[in-house]
Each structure stands twice: as C-alpha cells, then as structure tokens.
Amino acid sequence: MKQKDNKTEEAILQVARKAFIQKGLTGARMQDIADGAGINKALVHYYFESKEKLFALIFQQEFRKFFSNLAAVLSADICLFDKIQEIVALDIERISQFPDMPLFVLNEISRNPTMMVKQFKQLQAKNVLAGFQQQIDAEVKKGIIRKISAQQLLINIQSLSIFPFVAKPMIRKVMQMTEKQYQEMIQARKKEVAQFIINAIKA
Amino acid sequence: MKQKDNKTEEAILQVARKAFIQKGLTGARMQDIADGAGINKALVHYYFESKEKLFALIFQQEFRKFFSNLAAVLSADICLFDKIQEIVALDIERISQFPDMPLFVLNEISRNPTMMVKQFKQLQAKNVLAGFQQQIDAEVKKGIIRKISAQQLLINIQSLSIFPFVAKPMIRKVMQMTEKQYQEMIQARKKEVAQFIINAIKA
DNA sequence: ATCCAGTTTAACCAAATGGTTAAATTCCTG
DNA sequence: CAGGAATTTAACCATTTGGTTAAACTGGAT
C-alpha cells in the first residue's frame, strides 16, 4: 500500500487549528481549510469525516495545553511561594507559545460546556485542590500567610496569568501599545505577577 | 400613521443579543432571531437592514457596558486604596448583571479588532492612564506602596475582576461547583479581591 | 369612506456550505 | 508487470443562509 505519510493529515490539522481558533466552529469554512492545506475539500472529509469531528480533535489538543503540568506543579512537594512562582512562570511561558489558545478554549467551553466533560474525567481535580488547600492551611497556621481559600488563590493566580492574553487586543488598544510594548509588558509580568501574589497573601 | 411602538424593535434586539452573545456573529441565525421575536425574518431586515448592522449595534451596546464608569472612577479625586476598592466593586457588580458580556466583547474584538476603533475614539484613555500613574507615583514616593506601573496595576485589577466570569464554565467544572457555590465565590470576591490587591502593593 | 405611510407577511432567490460519489492516481507487493 | 489498497480529485447534491420583493394589513388623518 501507499505509505501513510502524515504530511497531508498534519497539514490539514495545522490549517484547521488556525481557522477554528480564529473564527470558531461556525465561522471556519471547510473549503478554506482545504485550500489552505493545498488539497481538495473531499480529502478533509476522507481524513476527519466531519467538521465536528475535526473541530473536536483540535479542541481536545488545545484543551490539554490549557491544563498541561498544572496538576503536577500543584501537587509538587515544594513550598507555597515556590509553587506560586512555578505556576505563574509555567502559565505565562506556555501561553506565550499559544497566545490564542485560552480565548479559544474558554469560548468554546462557554458555548458547549459538555464538550469538556470527557476530557476532564482523568484530571481528578478534587484531590489536587484538597492537597493544595492543606498546604495553604499549614502555612496559615504557621503564620506565614493570611487566610485564603485554595479556590480563590488558584483563581487569582490563573486570572493574573491568563487574562492579559485573553484581553490582548483590548489592552493594546486601550493602552495604545505596539506589539513590542505588549510583549515587554508580558515579559515583565513573568517576574512581577508571582511577587504580586506572594505580597498579597504574606502575613 | 401607525403608532411607532418600539415593541417589535425591542423584541428583536433582545432576542438578537442573546443569540449573538451565545453563538457569535456567524453562529447566530437570522431565522432563529425572527422566530424568537415571534415575527417574520423580513421584518428583522426591515428594522436593522443586515445581520452585520444588527450585530454591530449589539456589540456597541455591550462594549459600552464594558467600560462604563471605569474612566470616571480612575479619574476621581479619592485615595488610591479607595479607588481600587471602587473599581473592583464596580466591575464585579456590573458584570454580575451581564455575566456573558466580557467573553462576548473580548471574543469579538479578538476576531475583528477594528470594530472597536470607532467606539473608542471618545475614551481618550491616555490621559486617564497618565493621571492614574501620577497618583501611583505619589503614593510610592510617600512610601505607602511598592513601585508598580499603572498599566500593570490596572491589568491586575481587571484580570482579578473579570476573568472569573470569562472562565465561569471552566471554573465550575474544575472545582466541581454548583451554580450557587459559584455565586457565593463571586460574592466573596467582591470583598476579598480589593484587599488582595491592596496587600499586594502595600509597602 | 378614502388615503396613505408605516408595518408585516409569504414566497422567492442566489450564494454558500457541509457533505457525497465515483472515478482517477499513486505506489507498494507479489 | 499486474493487482490492489490507500490516497486524491472533480463534479455533484441537498440544505441552509442572508437577503429581496411585492403584496397585504393596520390605523390614524382628511
């Protein structure tokens, strides 16, 4: 048989990813994806059956990026302040590589919350969160930090890390930033955000 | 002539708002909007010409909510800590009334950044930001707060206020929250977020 | 009652869209 | 080289979609 070169399949995925992220499920066009990949539209269906299937695949991939390594760091056996620094650095660096991923994922989850269900079974977030809360409580007891719930702290960390990417066009316009200035602002956050959070909770 | 009752026009706007916010420009269907408003599809065009015009109108309305009163508070003659508390309270309360607005606005701006340009001419954000920076610098000089740029502080405030709404379905799933628990979490943030920020910058 | 502008509808339409089919091409295997 | 499975294409198809048109309706003013 003919060698199954992933080249075509890979090209489709690459173009489709860009299309779906930029225009959403309904906005993206199968014809454009085919054209972008330099192939026939029927070939897209040959490889991925339907628009929904192709979309689901890409969503799955992006979704995994969203949580990659987060659980590991949260469960790591390091002190709270280091943990915060780790999470922030991980988040910002990861998202810097896929700047459009968060808005895409959040948007599609909001449109269709059930899509997430399958992806999420393995993540058993409940234990991770409970462990994180334990660590926080211990630090509170030692008088090192103020009282705070693991939920709120985690939301704060993720908000400060992720939101600047989600709101990039808004921020650039409101603050009249060039692309370069925006990138510098993000770089600065890599250092500042963790310290901001630590200051906020330090007793 | 027949009395021009805004009833029909208003009904269309209401249904269209929900449709566009939920499904986006390409996902929403004119037929569904007409059906939802209990009228003929041609009547939607009679009142609003085209899908794009109708969408632009709704985007405009939502966009204004996004920034309502923010500039006023930022320019107000009150101390920095009070200002932070004001902004957070204003943000969270306003968005609580329109929980889907931020994701919608951010999403559509990301898809089509130019749409924002017209809306934004009047906002002259540059002056407001400069004034805010002055106030910060003054407080830094007095040794009350740590050094921070107005940009970063403002982004932090908005991140902590807005992101929990943008990520609502994600948060609810990851943290296994009921709707009620989510609402309680948001209520708690009304009080906690401002204090979190103030702690973070206090010298 | 008539007129008439504003309102509403049913019936259409052209274009776009996701998807299908059957034939052609490619290239490995025997 | 012949056979055949995997790959690729051009031509179609049914449906959906945004939009249009011409006719009908409504209700106040003359």
mmCIF file of C-alpha atoms in Angstrom, chain B residues 5 10 12 16 38 51 66 79 93 133 135 137 172 181 184 189:
data_model
loop_
_atom_site.group_PDB
_atom_site.id
_atom_site.type_symbol
_atom_site.label_atom_id
_atom_site.label_comp_id
_atom_site.label_asym_id
_atom_site.label_seq_id
_atom_site.Cartn_x
_atom_site.Cartn_y
_atom_site.Cartn_z
ATOM 1 C CA ASP B 5 -44.311 51.168 19.149
ATOM 2 C CA GLU B 10 -37.067 45.974 21.213
ATOM 3 C CA ILE B 12 -35.698 41.789 18.082
ATOM 4 C CA ALA B 16 -30.611 39.020 18.913
ATOM 5 C CA GLY B 38 -42.322 35.990 17.079
ATOM 6 C CA LYS B 51 -27.047 40.859 10.092
ATOM 7 C CA PHE B 66 -17.507 47.029 29.465
ATOM 8 C CA CYS B 79 -7.157 57.911 47.613
ATOM 9 C CA GLU B 93 -21.319 44.234 40.303
ATOM 10 C CA GLN B 133 0.195 56.771 37.054
ATOM 11 C CA GLN B 135 -1.305 59.159 41.706
ATOM 12 C CA ASP B 137 3.960 57.591 41.780
ATOM 13 C CA ARG B 172 -17.365 25.384 37.774
ATOM 14 C CA GLN B 181 -21.400 27.827 45.097
ATOM 15 C CA GLU B 184 -21.051 32.612 46.589
ATOM 16 C CA ARG B 189 -14.529 38.134 45.713
#
